[in-house]
């Protein structure tokens, strides 16, 4: 009797142990599997949506580029027509400083004008020192001509003898220098040109918005010129092309320097006026893009 009692007790414990090891079925398992399938489908949907958005964005960008190309092409056509009309009226002397661009060059210029680097060359915009100095770098120094950038003049007039000598050497100013040309920035609001002609002993200011008082600038120019060649200098304010607005002074300044670098005694009115300035903006941009005049 004791034997069977023990067997029953052992069997009961084994049954309890077995039952504890058996995990009861989860009544929510089916729902969990469905939810997992739904999550996977949502992930797939989001992935497909992202790809479609990317394709849509690329398609829109392509359309924008195509529209921009059409606009540039139309602008190019309009510029070419306007410039050809101006070019047809130019004299032989004037055409030395103007040329007709190719369609490819026009397109590159008009695309460049839409960028921050060249946007100041668009009509109606004031030129900064970056445009001014980068263009003057491209001019050939002919016949003993030295072209200073917009910063070197200020450095020279403030320099002691040793520093003056170093800056002069760097700018290639020596006893063989025949003339110095430079853009001058007046209080960050106006550009004009000065010329020191050592052969003629003349210091000249070319201002496209001519005014009456240049005494301080002349004093500084005379002081600088005498440190290079100690001689008497005549002071002049030249009759030169005048601008009819408040934003083209930088273009006039570059045009003056370009012409005077080739012809120091040039009468500038012979070569250009306000009517050609939009043409000059295009040519300046083209020169900067090609890194040559």
JSON list of N, CA and C in Angstrom, two decimals, residues 150-229:
[
{"chain": "A", "resi": 150, "resn": "UNK", "atom": "N", "xyz": [43.39, 98.07, -55.31]},
{"chain": "A", "resi": 150, "resn": "UNK", "atom": "CA", "xyz": [42.71, 99.10, -54.51]},
{"chain": "A", "resi": 150, "resn": "UNK", "atom": "C", "xyz": [43.27, 99.24, -53.10]},
{"chain": "A", "resi": 151, "resn": "UNK", "atom": "N", "xyz": [44.11, 98.29, -52.67]},
{"chain": "A", "resi": 151, "resn": "UNK", "atom": "CA", "xyz": [44.66, 98.34, -51.31]},
{"chain": "A", "resi": 151, "resn": "UNK", "atom": "C", "xyz": [46.07, 98.93, -51.27]},
{"chain": "A", "resi": 152, "resn": "UNK", "atom": "N", "xyz": [46.82, 98.76, -52.36]},
{"chain": "A", "resi": 152, "resn": "UNK", "atom": "CA", "xyz": [48.24, 99.13, -52.34]},
{"chain": "A", "resi": 152, "resn": "UNK", "atom": "C", "xyz": [48.45, 100.63, -52.17]},
{"chain": "A", "resi": 153, "resn": "UNK", "atom": "N", "xyz": [47.57, 101.45, -52.76]},
{"chain": "A", "resi": 153, "resn": "UNK", "atom": "CA", "xyz": [47.73, 102.89, -52.63]},
{"chain": "A", "resi": 153, "resn": "UNK", "atom": "C", "xyz": [47.65, 103.32, -51.16]},
{"chain": "A", "resi": 154, "resn": "UNK", "atom": "N", "xyz": [46.64, 102.82, -50.44]},
{"chain": "A", "resi": 154, "resn": "UNK", "atom": "CA", "xyz": [46.51, 103.15, -49.02]},
{"chain": "A", "resi": 154, "resn": "UNK", "atom": "C", "xyz": [47.74, 102.71, -48.23]},
{"chain": "A", "resi": 155, "resn": "UNK", "atom": "N", "xyz": [48.27, 101.53, -48.57]},
{"chain": "A", "resi": 155, "resn": "UNK", "atom": "CA", "xyz": [49.46, 101.05, -47.88]},
{"chain": "A", "resi": 155, "resn": "UNK", "atom": "C", "xyz": [50.66, 101.94, -48.16]},
{"chain": "A", "resi": 156, "resn": "UNK", "atom": "N", "xyz": [50.79, 102.39, -49.41]},
{"chain": "A", "resi": 156, "resn": "UNK", "atom": "CA", "xyz": [51.95, 103.20, -49.79]},
{"chain": "A", "resi": 156, "resn": "UNK", "atom": "C", "xyz": [51.93, 104.57, -49.11]},
{"chain": "A", "resi": 157, "resn": "UNK", "atom": "N", "xyz": [50.78, 105.22, -49.05]},
{"chain": "A", "resi": 157, "resn": "UNK", "atom": "CA", "xyz": [50.76, 106.58, -48.49]},
{"chain": "A", "resi": 157, "resn": "UNK", "atom": "C", "xyz": [50.94, 106.57, -46.97]},
{"chain": "A", "resi": 158, "resn": "UNK", "atom": "N", "xyz": [50.73, 105.42, -46.34]},
{"chain": "A", "resi": 158, "resn": "UNK", "atom": "CA", "xyz": [50.89, 105.32, -44.88]},
{"chain": "A", "resi": 158, "resn": "UNK", "atom": "C", "xyz": [52.23, 104.70, -44.48]},
{"chain": "A", "resi": 159, "resn": "UNK", "atom": "N", "xyz": [53.00, 104.24, -45.46]},
{"chain": "A", "resi": 159, "resn": "UNK", "atom": "CA", "xyz": [54.20, 103.45, -45.16]},
{"chain": "A", "resi": 159, "resn": "UNK", "atom": "C", "xyz": [55.41, 104.32, -44.82]},
{"chain": "A", "resi": 160, "resn": "UNK", "atom": "N", "xyz": [56.25, 103.81, -43.91]},
{"chain": "A", "resi": 160, "resn": "UNK", "atom": "CA", "xyz": [57.55, 104.45, -43.69]},
{"chain": "A", "resi": 160, "resn": "UNK", "atom": "C", "xyz": [58.46, 104.07, -44.86]},
{"chain": "A", "resi": 161, "resn": "UNK", "atom": "N", "xyz": [59.69, 104.57, -44.86]},
{"chain": "A", "resi": 161, "resn": "UNK", "atom": "CA", "xyz": [60.56, 104.39, -46.02]},
{"chain": "A", "resi": 161, "resn": "UNK", "atom": "C", "xyz": [60.83, 102.92, -46.32]},
{"chain": "A", "resi": 162, "resn": "UNK", "atom": "N", "xyz": [61.10, 102.13, -45.29]},
{"chain": "A", "resi": 162, "resn": "UNK", "atom": "CA", "xyz": [61.41, 100.71, -45.52]},
{"chain": "A", "resi": 162, "resn": "UNK", "atom": "C", "xyz": [60.21, 99.96, -46.08]},
{"chain": "A", "resi": 163, "resn": "UNK", "atom": "N", "xyz": [59.05, 100.21, -45.49]},
{"chain": "A", "resi": 163, "resn": "UNK", "atom": "CA", "xyz": [57.84, 99.53, -45.97]},
{"chain": "A", "resi": 163, "resn": "UNK", "atom": "C", "xyz": [57.46, 100.02, -47.36]},
{"chain": "A", "resi": 164, "resn": "UNK", "atom": "N", "xyz": [57.65, 101.31, -47.61]},
{"chain": "A", "resi": 164, "resn": "UNK", "atom": "CA", "xyz": [57.36, 101.87, -48.93]},
{"chain": "A", "resi": 164, "resn": "UNK", "atom": "C", "xyz": [58.21, 101.18, -49.99]},
{"chain": "A", "resi": 165, "resn": "UNK", "atom": "N", "xyz": [59.45, 100.95, -49.66]},
{"chain": "A", "resi": 165, "resn": "UNK", "atom": "CA", "xyz": [60.36, 100.30, -50.60]},
{"chain": "A", "resi": 165, "resn": "UNK", "atom": "C", "xyz": [59.92, 98.87, -50.88]},
{"chain": "A", "resi": 166, "resn": "UNK", "atom": "N", "xyz": [59.51, 98.14, -49.83]},
{"chain": "A", "resi": 166, "resn": "UNK", "atom": "CA", "xyz": [59.07, 96.75, -49.99]},
{"chain": "A", "resi": 166, "resn": "UNK", "atom": "C", "xyz": [57.81, 96.67, -50.86]},
{"chain": "A", "resi": 167, "resn": "UNK", "atom": "N", "xyz": [56.85, 97.54, -50.57]},
{"chain": "A", "resi": 167, "resn": "UNK", "atom": "CA", "xyz": [55.59, 97.52, -51.34]},
{"chain": "A", "resi": 167, "resn": "UNK", "atom": "C", "xyz": [55.85, 97.91, -52.79]},
{"chain": "A", "resi": 168, "resn": "UNK", "atom": "N", "xyz": [56.72, 98.89, -52.99]},
{"chain": "A", "resi": 168, "resn": "UNK", "atom": "CA", "xyz": [57.05, 99.33, -54.35]},
{"chain": "A", "resi": 168, "resn": "UNK", "atom": "C", "xyz": [57.71, 98.21, -55.14]},
{"chain": "A", "resi": 169, "resn": "UNK", "atom": "N", "xyz": [58.63, 97.51, -54.50]},
{"chain": "A", "resi": 169, "resn": "UNK", "atom": "CA", "xyz": [59.30, 96.40, -55.18]},
{"chain": "A", "resi": 169, "resn": "UNK", "atom": "C", "xyz": [58.30, 95.30, -55.54]},
{"chain": "A", "resi": 170, "resn": "UNK", "atom": "N", "xyz": [57.39, 95.00, -54.61]},
{"chain": "A", "resi": 170, "resn": "UNK", "atom": "CA", "xyz": [56.39, 93.97, -54.88]},
{"chain": "A", "resi": 170, "resn": "UNK", "atom": "C", "xyz": [55.48, 94.39, -56.02]},
{"chain": "A", "resi": 171, "resn": "UNK", "atom": "N", "xyz": [55.16, 95.68, -56.11]},
{"chain": "A", "resi": 171, "resn": "UNK", "atom": "CA", "xyz": [54.31, 96.19, -57.19]},
{"chain": "A", "resi": 171, "resn": "UNK", "atom": "C", "xyz": [55.10, 96.44, -58.47]},
{"chain": "A", "resi": 172, "resn": "UNK", "atom": "N", "xyz": [56.42, 96.22, -58.42]},
{"chain": "A", "resi": 172, "resn": "UNK", "atom": "CA", "xyz": [57.31, 96.41, -59.58]},
{"chain": "A", "resi": 172, "resn": "UNK", "atom": "C", "xyz": [57.41, 97.87, -59.99]},
{"chain": "A", "resi": 173, "resn": "UNK", "atom": "N", "xyz": [57.39, 98.75, -58.99]},
{"chain": "A", "resi": 173, "resn": "UNK", "atom": "CA", "xyz": [57.61, 100.18, -59.24]},
{"chain": "A", "resi": 173, "resn": "UNK", "atom": "C", "xyz": [59.10, 100.46, -59.09]},
{"chain": "A", "resi": 174, "resn": "UNK", "atom": "N", "xyz": [59.70, 101.06, -60.12]},
{"chain": "A", "resi": 174, "resn": "UNK", "atom": "CA", "xyz": [61.12, 101.42, -60.05]},
{"chain": "A", "resi": 174, "resn": "UNK", "atom": "C", "xyz": [61.35, 102.68, -60.89]},
{"chain": "A", "resi": 175, "resn": "UNK", "atom": "N", "xyz": [62.61, 103.02, -61.12]},
{"chain": "A", "resi": 175, "resn": "UNK", "atom": "CA", "xyz": [62.94, 104.24, -61.86]},
{"chain": "A", "resi": 175, "resn": "UNK", "atom": "C", "xyz": [62.58, 104.15, -63.34]},
{"chain": "A", "resi": 176, "resn": "UNK", "atom": "N", "xyz": [62.28, 102.94, -63.81]},
{"chain": "A", "resi": 176, "resn": "UNK", "atom": "CA", "xyz": [61.87, 102.78, -65.21]},
{"chain": "A", "resi": 176, "resn": "UNK", "atom": "C", "xyz": [60.35, 102.84, -65.38]},
{"chain": "A", "resi": 177, "resn": "UNK", "atom": "N", "xyz": [59.64, 102.97, -64.29]},
{"chain": "A", "resi": 177, "resn": "UNK", "atom": "CA", "xyz": [58.18, 103.05, -64.37]},
{"chain": "A", "resi": 177, "resn": "UNK", "atom": "C", "xyz": [57.77, 104.36, -65.04]},
{"chain": "A", "resi": 178, "resn": "UNK", "atom": "N", "xyz": [56.94, 104.24, -66.06]},
{"chain": "A", "resi": 178, "resn": "UNK", "atom": "CA", "xyz": [56.49, 105.42, -66.80]},
{"chain": "A", "resi": 178, "resn": "UNK", "atom": "C", "xyz": [55.17, 105.98, -66.28]},
{"chain": "A", "resi": 179, "resn": "UNK", "atom": "N", "xyz": [54.30, 105.09, -65.84]},
{"chain": "A", "resi": 179, "resn": "UNK", "atom": "CA", "xyz": [53.03, 105.57, -65.28]},
{"chain": "A", "resi": 179, "resn": "UNK", "atom": "C", "xyz": [52.49, 104.56, -64.27]},
{"chain": "A", "resi": 180, "resn": "UNK", "atom": "N", "xyz": [51.74, 105.08, -63.32]},
{"chain": "A", "resi": 180, "resn": "UNK", "atom": "CA", "xyz": [51.02, 104.25, -62.35]},
{"chain": "A", "resi": 180, "resn": "UNK", "atom": "C", "xyz": [49.53, 104.53, -62.51]},
{"chain": "A", "resi": 181, "resn": "UNK", "atom": "N", "xyz": [48.75, 103.47, -62.58]},
{"chain": "A", "resi": 181, "resn": "UNK", "atom": "CA", "xyz": [47.29, 103.57, -62.63]},
{"chain": "A", "resi": 181, "resn": "UNK", "atom": "C", "xyz": [46.71, 102.81, -61.45]},
{"chain": "A", "resi": 182, "resn": "UNK", "atom": "N", "xyz": [45.60, 103.29, -60.93]},
{"chain": "A", "resi": 182, "resn": "UNK", "atom": "CA", "xyz": [44.98, 102.56, -59.81]},
{"chain": "A", "resi": 182, "resn": "UNK", "atom": "C", "xyz": [43.52, 102.96, -59.66]},
{"chain": "A", "resi": 183, "resn": "UNK", "atom": "N", "xyz": [42.70, 102.01, -59.20]},
{"chain": "A", "resi": 183, "resn": "UNK", "atom": "CA", "xyz": [41.33, 102.34, -58.80]},
{"chain": "A", "resi": 183, "resn": "UNK", "atom": "C", "xyz": [41.35, 102.95, -57.40]},
{"chain": "A", "resi": 184, "resn": "UNK", "atom": "N", "xyz": [40.54, 103.95, -57.19]},
{"chain": "A", "resi": 184, "resn": "UNK", "atom": "CA", "xyz": [40.47, 104.58, -55.87]},
{"chain": "A", "resi": 184, "resn": "UNK", "atom": "C", "xyz": [39.04, 104.47, -55.36]},
{"chain": "A", "resi": 185, "resn": "UNK", "atom": "N", "xyz": [38.91, 103.95, -54.14]},
{"chain": "A", "resi": 185, "resn": "UNK", "atom": "CA", "xyz": [37.59, 103.78, -53.52]},
{"chain": "A", "resi": 185, "resn": "UNK", "atom": "C", "xyz": [37.38, 104.88, -52.48]},
{"chain": "A", "resi": 186, "resn": "UNK", "atom": "N", "xyz": [36.44, 105.76, -52.76]},
{"chain": "A", "resi": 186, "resn": "UNK", "atom": "CA", "xyz": [36.17, 106.87, -51.85]},
{"chain": "A", "resi": 186, "resn": "UNK", "atom": "C", "xyz": [35.08, 106.48, -50.85]},
{"chain": "A", "resi": 187, "resn": "UNK", "atom": "N", "xyz": [35.51, 106.23, -49.62]},
{"chain": "A", "resi": 187, "resn": "UNK", "atom": "CA", "xyz": [34.58, 105.96, -48.50]},
{"chain": "A", "resi": 187, "resn": "UNK", "atom": "C", "xyz": [33.59, 104.84, -48.78]},
{"chain": "A", "resi": 188, "resn": "UNK", "atom": "N", "xyz": [34.02, 103.89, -49.60]},
{"chain": "A", "resi": 188, "resn": "UNK", "atom": "CA", "xyz": [33.16, 102.73, -49.89]},
{"chain": "A", "resi": 188, "resn": "UNK", "atom": "C", "xyz": [31.86, 103.08, -50.61]},
{"chain": "A", "resi": 189, "resn": "UNK", "atom": "N", "xyz": [31.83, 104.23, -51.27]},
{"chain": "A", "resi": 189, "resn": "UNK", "atom": "CA", "xyz": [30.60, 104.63, -51.98]},
{"chain": "A", "resi": 189, "resn": "UNK", "atom": "C", "xyz": [30.86, 104.99, -53.44]},
{"chain": "A", "resi": 190, "resn": "UNK", "atom": "N", "xyz": [32.11, 105.18, -53.82]},
{"chain": "A", "resi": 190, "resn": "UNK", "atom": "CA", "xyz": [32.37, 105.64, -55.19]},
{"chain": "A", "resi": 190, "resn": "UNK", "atom": "C", "xyz": [33.78, 105.23, -55.64]},
{"chain": "A", "resi": 191, "resn": "UNK", "atom": "N", "xyz": [33.86, 104.79, -56.90]},
{"chain": "A", "resi": 191, "resn": "UNK", "atom": "CA", "xyz": [35.14, 104.42, -57.50]},
{"chain": "A", "resi": 191, "resn": "UNK", "atom": "C", "xyz": [35.55, 105.47, -58.54]},
{"chain": "A", "resi": 192, "resn": "UNK", "atom": "N", "xyz": [36.84, 105.80, -58.58]},
{"chain": "A", "resi": 192, "resn": "UNK", "atom": "CA", "xyz": [37.37, 106.51, -59.73]},
{"chain": "A", "resi": 192, "resn": "UNK", "atom": "C", "xyz": [38.84, 106.15, -59.90]},
{"chain": "A", "resi": 193, "resn": "UNK", "atom": "N", "xyz": [39.46, 106.71, -60.93]},
{"chain": "A", "resi": 193, "resn": "UNK", "atom": "CA", "xyz": [40.80, 106.30, -61.35]},
{"chain": "A", "resi": 193, "resn": "UNK", "atom": "C", "xyz": [41.79, 107.44, -61.13]},
{"chain": "A", "resi": 194, "resn": "UNK", "atom": "N", "xyz": [43.01, 107.09, -60.73]},
{"chain": "A", "resi": 194, "resn": "UNK", "atom": "CA", "xyz": [44.07, 108.10, -60.78]},
{"chain": "A", "resi": 194, "resn": "UNK", "atom": "C", "xyz": [45.24, 107.58, -61.61]},
{"chain": "A", "resi": 195, "resn": "UNK", "atom": "N", "xyz": [45.96, 108.52, -62.18]},
{"chain": "A", "resi": 195, "resn": "UNK", "atom": "CA", "xyz": [47.10, 108.22, -63.04]},
{"chain": "A", "resi": 195, "resn": "UNK", "atom": "C", "xyz": [48.26, 109.13, -62.65]},
{"chain": "A", "resi": 196, "resn": "UNK", "atom": "N", "xyz": [49.42, 108.52, -62.42]},
{"chain": "A", "resi": 196, "resn": "UNK", "atom": "CA", "xyz": [50.65, 109.29, -62.23]},
{"chain": "A", "resi": 196, "resn": "UNK", "atom": "C", "xyz": [51.52, 109.05, -63.46]},
{"chain": "A", "resi": 197, "resn": "UNK", "atom": "N", "xyz": [51.69, 110.07, -64.26]},
{"chain": "A", "resi": 197, "resn": "UNK", "atom": "CA", "xyz": [52.49, 109.98, -65.49]},
{"chain": "A", "resi": 197, "resn": "UNK", "atom": "C", "xyz": [53.85, 110.61, -65.21]},
{"chain": "A", "resi": 198, "resn": "UNK", "atom": "N", "xyz": [54.85, 109.77, -65.02]},
{"chain": "A", "resi": 198, "resn": "UNK", "atom": "CA", "xyz": [56.18, 110.27, -64.65]},
{"chain": "A", "resi": 198, "resn": "UNK", "atom": "C", "xyz": [56.87, 110.94, -65.82]},
{"chain": "A", "resi": 199, "resn": "UNK", "atom": "N", "xyz": [56.60, 110.48, -67.03]},
{"chain": "A", "resi": 199, "resn": "UNK", "atom": "CA", "xyz": [57.24, 111.09, -68.21]},
{"chain": "A", "resi": 199, "resn": "UNK", "atom": "C", "xyz": [56.72, 112.50, -68.46]},
{"chain": "A", "resi": 200, "resn": "UNK", "atom": "N", "xyz": [55.42, 112.69, -68.27]},
{"chain": "A", "resi": 200, "resn": "UNK", "atom": "CA", "xyz": [54.83, 114.02, -68.49]},
{"chain": "A", "resi": 200, "resn": "UNK", "atom": "C", "xyz": [54.78, 114.85, -67.21]},
{"chain": "A", "resi": 201, "resn": "UNK", "atom": "N", "xyz": [55.16, 114.24, -66.08]},
{"chain": "A", "resi": 201, "resn": "UNK", "atom": "CA", "xyz": [55.11, 114.90, -64.77]},
{"chain": "A", "resi": 201, "resn": "UNK", "atom": "C", "xyz": [53.70, 115.44, -64.47]},
{"chain": "A", "resi": 202, "resn": "UNK", "atom": "N", "xyz": [52.72, 114.56, -64.70]},
{"chain": "A", "resi": 202, "resn": "UNK", "atom": "CA", "xyz": [51.32, 114.95, -64.51]},
{"chain": "A", "resi": 202, "resn": "UNK", "atom": "C", "xyz": [50.61, 113.90, -63.65]},
{"chain": "A", "resi": 203, "resn": "UNK", "atom": "N", "xyz": [49.83, 114.37, -62.71]},
{"chain": "A", "resi": 203, "resn": "UNK", "atom": "CA", "xyz": [48.95, 113.50, -61.92]},
{"chain": "A", "resi": 203, "resn": "UNK", "atom": "C", "xyz": [47.51, 113.84, -62.29]},
{"chain": "A", "resi": 204, "resn": "UNK", "atom": "N", "xyz": [46.77, 112.83, -62.73]},
{"chain": "A", "resi": 204, "resn": "UNK", "atom": "CA", "xyz": [45.42, 113.07, -63.25]},
{"chain": "A", "resi": 204, "resn": "UNK", "atom": "C", "xyz": [44.40, 112.19, -62.53]},
{"chain": "A", "resi": 205, "resn": "UNK", "atom": "N", "xyz": [43.26, 112.78, -62.24]},
{"chain": "A", "resi": 205, "resn": "UNK", "atom": "CA", "xyz": [42.12, 112.03, -61.69]},
{"chain": "A", "resi": 205, "resn": "UNK", "atom": "C", "xyz": [41.04, 111.92, -62.76]},
{"chain": "A", "resi": 206, "resn": "UNK", "atom": "N", "xyz": [40.54, 110.70, -62.93]},
{"chain": "A", "resi": 206, "resn": "UNK", "atom": "CA", "xyz": [39.45, 110.43, -63.88]},
{"chain": "A", "resi": 206, "resn": "UNK", "atom": "C", "xyz": [38.23, 110.00, -63.07]},
{"chain": "A", "resi": 207, "resn": "UNK", "atom": "N", "xyz": [37.26, 110.88, -63.00]},
{"chain": "A", "resi": 207, "resn": "UNK", "atom": "CA", "xyz": [36.09, 110.63, -62.15]},
{"chain": "A", "resi": 207, "resn": "UNK", "atom": "C", "xyz": [34.82, 110.70, -63.00]},
{"chain": "A", "resi": 208, "resn": "UNK", "atom": "N", "xyz": [34.06, 109.62, -63.01]},
{"chain": "A", "resi": 208, "resn": "UNK", "atom": "CA", "xyz": [32.83, 109.57, -63.82]},
{"chain": "A", "resi": 208, "resn": "UNK", "atom": "C", "xyz": [31.67, 110.31, -63.16]},
{"chain": "A", "resi": 209, "resn": "UNK", "atom": "N", "xyz": [31.89, 110.83, -61.95]},
{"chain": "A", "resi": 209, "resn": "UNK", "atom": "CA", "xyz": [30.92, 111.73, -61.30]},
{"chain": "A", "resi": 209, "resn": "UNK", "atom": "C", "xyz": [31.70, 112.95, -60.80]},
{"chain": "A", "resi": 210, "resn": "UNK", "atom": "N", "xyz": [32.20, 113.70, -61.73]},
{"chain": "A", "resi": 210, "resn": "UNK", "atom": "CA", "xyz": [33.15, 114.77, -61.43]},
{"chain": "A", "resi": 210, "resn": "UNK", "atom": "C", "xyz": [32.60, 115.75, -60.40]},
{"chain": "A", "resi": 211, "resn": "UNK", "atom": "N", "xyz": [33.46, 116.08, -59.42]},
{"chain": "A", "resi": 211, "resn": "UNK", "atom": "CA", "xyz": [33.10, 117.06, -58.41]},
{"chain": "A", "resi": 211, "resn": "UNK", "atom": "C", "xyz": [34.23, 118.09, -58.33]},
{"chain": "A", "resi": 212, "resn": "UNK", "atom": "N", "xyz": [34.23, 118.92, -57.31]},
{"chain": "A", "resi": 212, "resn": "UNK", "atom": "CA", "xyz": [35.16, 120.06, -57.32]},
{"chain": "A", "resi": 212, "resn": "UNK", "atom": "C", "xyz": [36.38, 119.89, -56.42]},
{"chain": "A", "resi": 213, "resn": "UNK", "atom": "N", "xyz": [36.29, 119.06, -55.39]},
{"chain": "A", "resi": 213, "resn": "UNK", "atom": "CA", "xyz": [37.36, 119.04, -54.38]},
{"chain": "A", "resi": 213, "resn": "UNK", "atom": "C", "xyz": [38.06, 117.69, -54.32]},
{"chain": "A", "resi": 214, "resn": "UNK", "atom": "N", "xyz": [39.32, 117.67, -54.78]},
{"chain": "A", "resi": 214, "resn": "UNK", "atom": "CA", "xyz": [40.15, 116.47, -54.68]},
{"chain": "A", "resi": 214, "resn": "UNK", "atom": "C", "xyz": [41.45, 116.78, -53.94]},
{"chain": "A", "resi": 215, "resn": "UNK", "atom": "N", "xyz": [41.45, 117.83, -53.15]},
{"chain": "A", "resi": 215, "resn": "UNK", "atom": "CA", "xyz": [42.70, 118.34, -52.58]},
{"chain": "A", "resi": 215, "resn": "UNK", "atom": "C", "xyz": [43.43, 117.29, -51.73]},
{"chain": "A", "resi": 216, "resn": "UNK", "atom": "N", "xyz": [42.72, 116.57, -50.87]},
{"chain": "A", "resi": 216, "resn": "UNK", "atom": "CA", "xyz": [43.37, 115.59, -50.01]},
{"chain": "A", "resi": 216, "resn": "UNK", "atom": "C", "xyz": [43.98, 114.45, -50.83]},
{"chain": "A", "resi": 217, "resn": "UNK", "atom": "N", "xyz": [43.24, 113.98, -51.81]},
{"chain": "A", "resi": 217, "resn": "UNK", "atom": "CA", "xyz": [43.76, 112.90, -52.66]},
{"chain": "A", "resi": 217, "resn": "UNK", "atom": "C", "xyz": [44.97, 113.39, -53.44]},
{"chain": "A", "resi": 218, "resn": "UNK", "atom": "N", "xyz": [44.90, 114.60, -53.99]},
{"chain": "A", "resi": 218, "resn": "UNK", "atom": "CA", "xyz": [46.05, 115.13, -54.72]},
{"chain": "A", "resi": 218, "resn": "UNK", "atom": "C", "xyz": [47.27, 115.24, -53.80]},
{"chain": "A", "resi": 219, "resn": "UNK", "atom": "N", "xyz": [47.08, 115.69, -52.58]},
{"chain": "A", "resi": 219, "resn": "UNK", "atom": "CA", "xyz": [48.21, 115.79, -51.63]},
{"chain": "A", "resi": 219, "resn": "UNK", "atom": "C", "xyz": [48.86, 114.43, -51.43]},
{"chain": "A", "resi": 220, "resn": "UNK", "atom": "N", "xyz": [48.04, 113.41, -51.25]},
{"chain": "A", "resi": 220, "resn": "UNK", "atom": "CA", "xyz": [48.58, 112.06, -51.05]},
{"chain": "A", "resi": 220, "resn": "UNK", "atom": "C", "xyz": [49.29, 111.54, -52.30]},
{"chain": "A", "resi": 221, "resn": "UNK", "atom": "N", "xyz": [48.71, 111.83, -53.46]},
{"chain": "A", "resi": 221, "resn": "UNK", "atom": "CA", "xyz": [49.31, 111.37, -54.72]},
{"chain": "A", "resi": 221, "resn": "UNK", "atom": "C", "xyz": [50.65, 112.06, -54.98]},
{"chain": "A", "resi": 222, "resn": "UNK", "atom": "N", "xyz": [50.70, 113.35, -54.72]},
{"chain": "A", "resi": 222, "resn": "UNK", "atom": "CA", "xyz": [51.97, 114.08, -54.90]},
{"chain": "A", "resi": 222, "resn": "UNK", "atom": "C", "xyz": [53.03, 113.53, -53.96]},
{"chain": "A", "resi": 223, "resn": "UNK", "atom": "N", "xyz": [52.66, 113.30, -52.72]},
{"chain": "A", "resi": 223, "resn": "UNK", "atom": "CA", "xyz": [53.62, 112.76, -51.75]},
{"chain": "A", "resi": 223, "resn": "UNK", "atom": "C", "xyz": [54.15, 111.40, -52.20]},
{"chain": "A", "resi": 224, "resn": "UNK", "atom": "N", "xyz": [53.25, 110.55, -52.69]},
{"chain": "A", "resi": 224, "resn": "UNK", "atom": "CA", "xyz": [53.68, 109.23, -53.14]},
{"chain": "A", "resi": 224, "resn": "UNK", "atom": "C", "xyz": [54.55, 109.34, -54.38]},
{"chain": "A", "resi": 225, "resn": "UNK", "atom": "N", "xyz": [54.14, 110.18, -55.34]},
{"chain": "A", "resi": 225, "resn": "UNK", "atom": "CA", "xyz": [54.90, 110.32, -56.58]},
{"chain": "A", "resi": 225, "resn": "UNK", "atom": "C", "xyz": [56.30, 110.86, -56.32]},
{"chain": "A", "resi": 226, "resn": "UNK", "atom": "N", "xyz": [56.42, 111.82, -55.42]},
{"chain": "A", "resi": 226, "resn": "UNK", "atom": "CA", "xyz": [57.74, 112.41, -55.12]},
{"chain": "A", "resi": 226, "resn": "UNK", "atom": "C", "xyz": [58.67, 111.41, -54.45]},
{"chain": "A", "resi": 227, "resn": "UNK", "atom": "N", "xyz": [58.11, 110.45, -53.72]},
{"chain": "A", "resi": 227, "resn": "UNK", "atom": "CA", "xyz": [58.95, 109.42, -53.10]},
{"chain": "A", "resi": 227, "resn": "UNK", "atom": "C", "xyz": [59.49, 108.44, -54.15]},
{"chain": "A", "resi": 228, "resn": "UNK", "atom": "N", "xyz": [58.82, 108.40, -55.29]},
{"chain": "A", "resi": 228, "resn": "UNK", "atom": "CA", "xyz": [59.29, 107.53, -56.38]},
{"chain": "A", "resi": 228, "resn": "UNK", "atom": "C", "xyz": [60.22, 108.31, -57.30]},
{"chain": "A", "resi": 229, "resn": "UNK", "atom": "N", "xyz": [59.75, 109.48, -57.76]},
{"chain": "A", "resi": 229, "resn": "UNK", "atom": "CA", "xyz": [60.59, 110.36, -58.59]},
{"chain": "A", "resi": 229, "resn": "UNK", "atom": "C", "xyz": [60.36, 111.79, -58.11]}
]
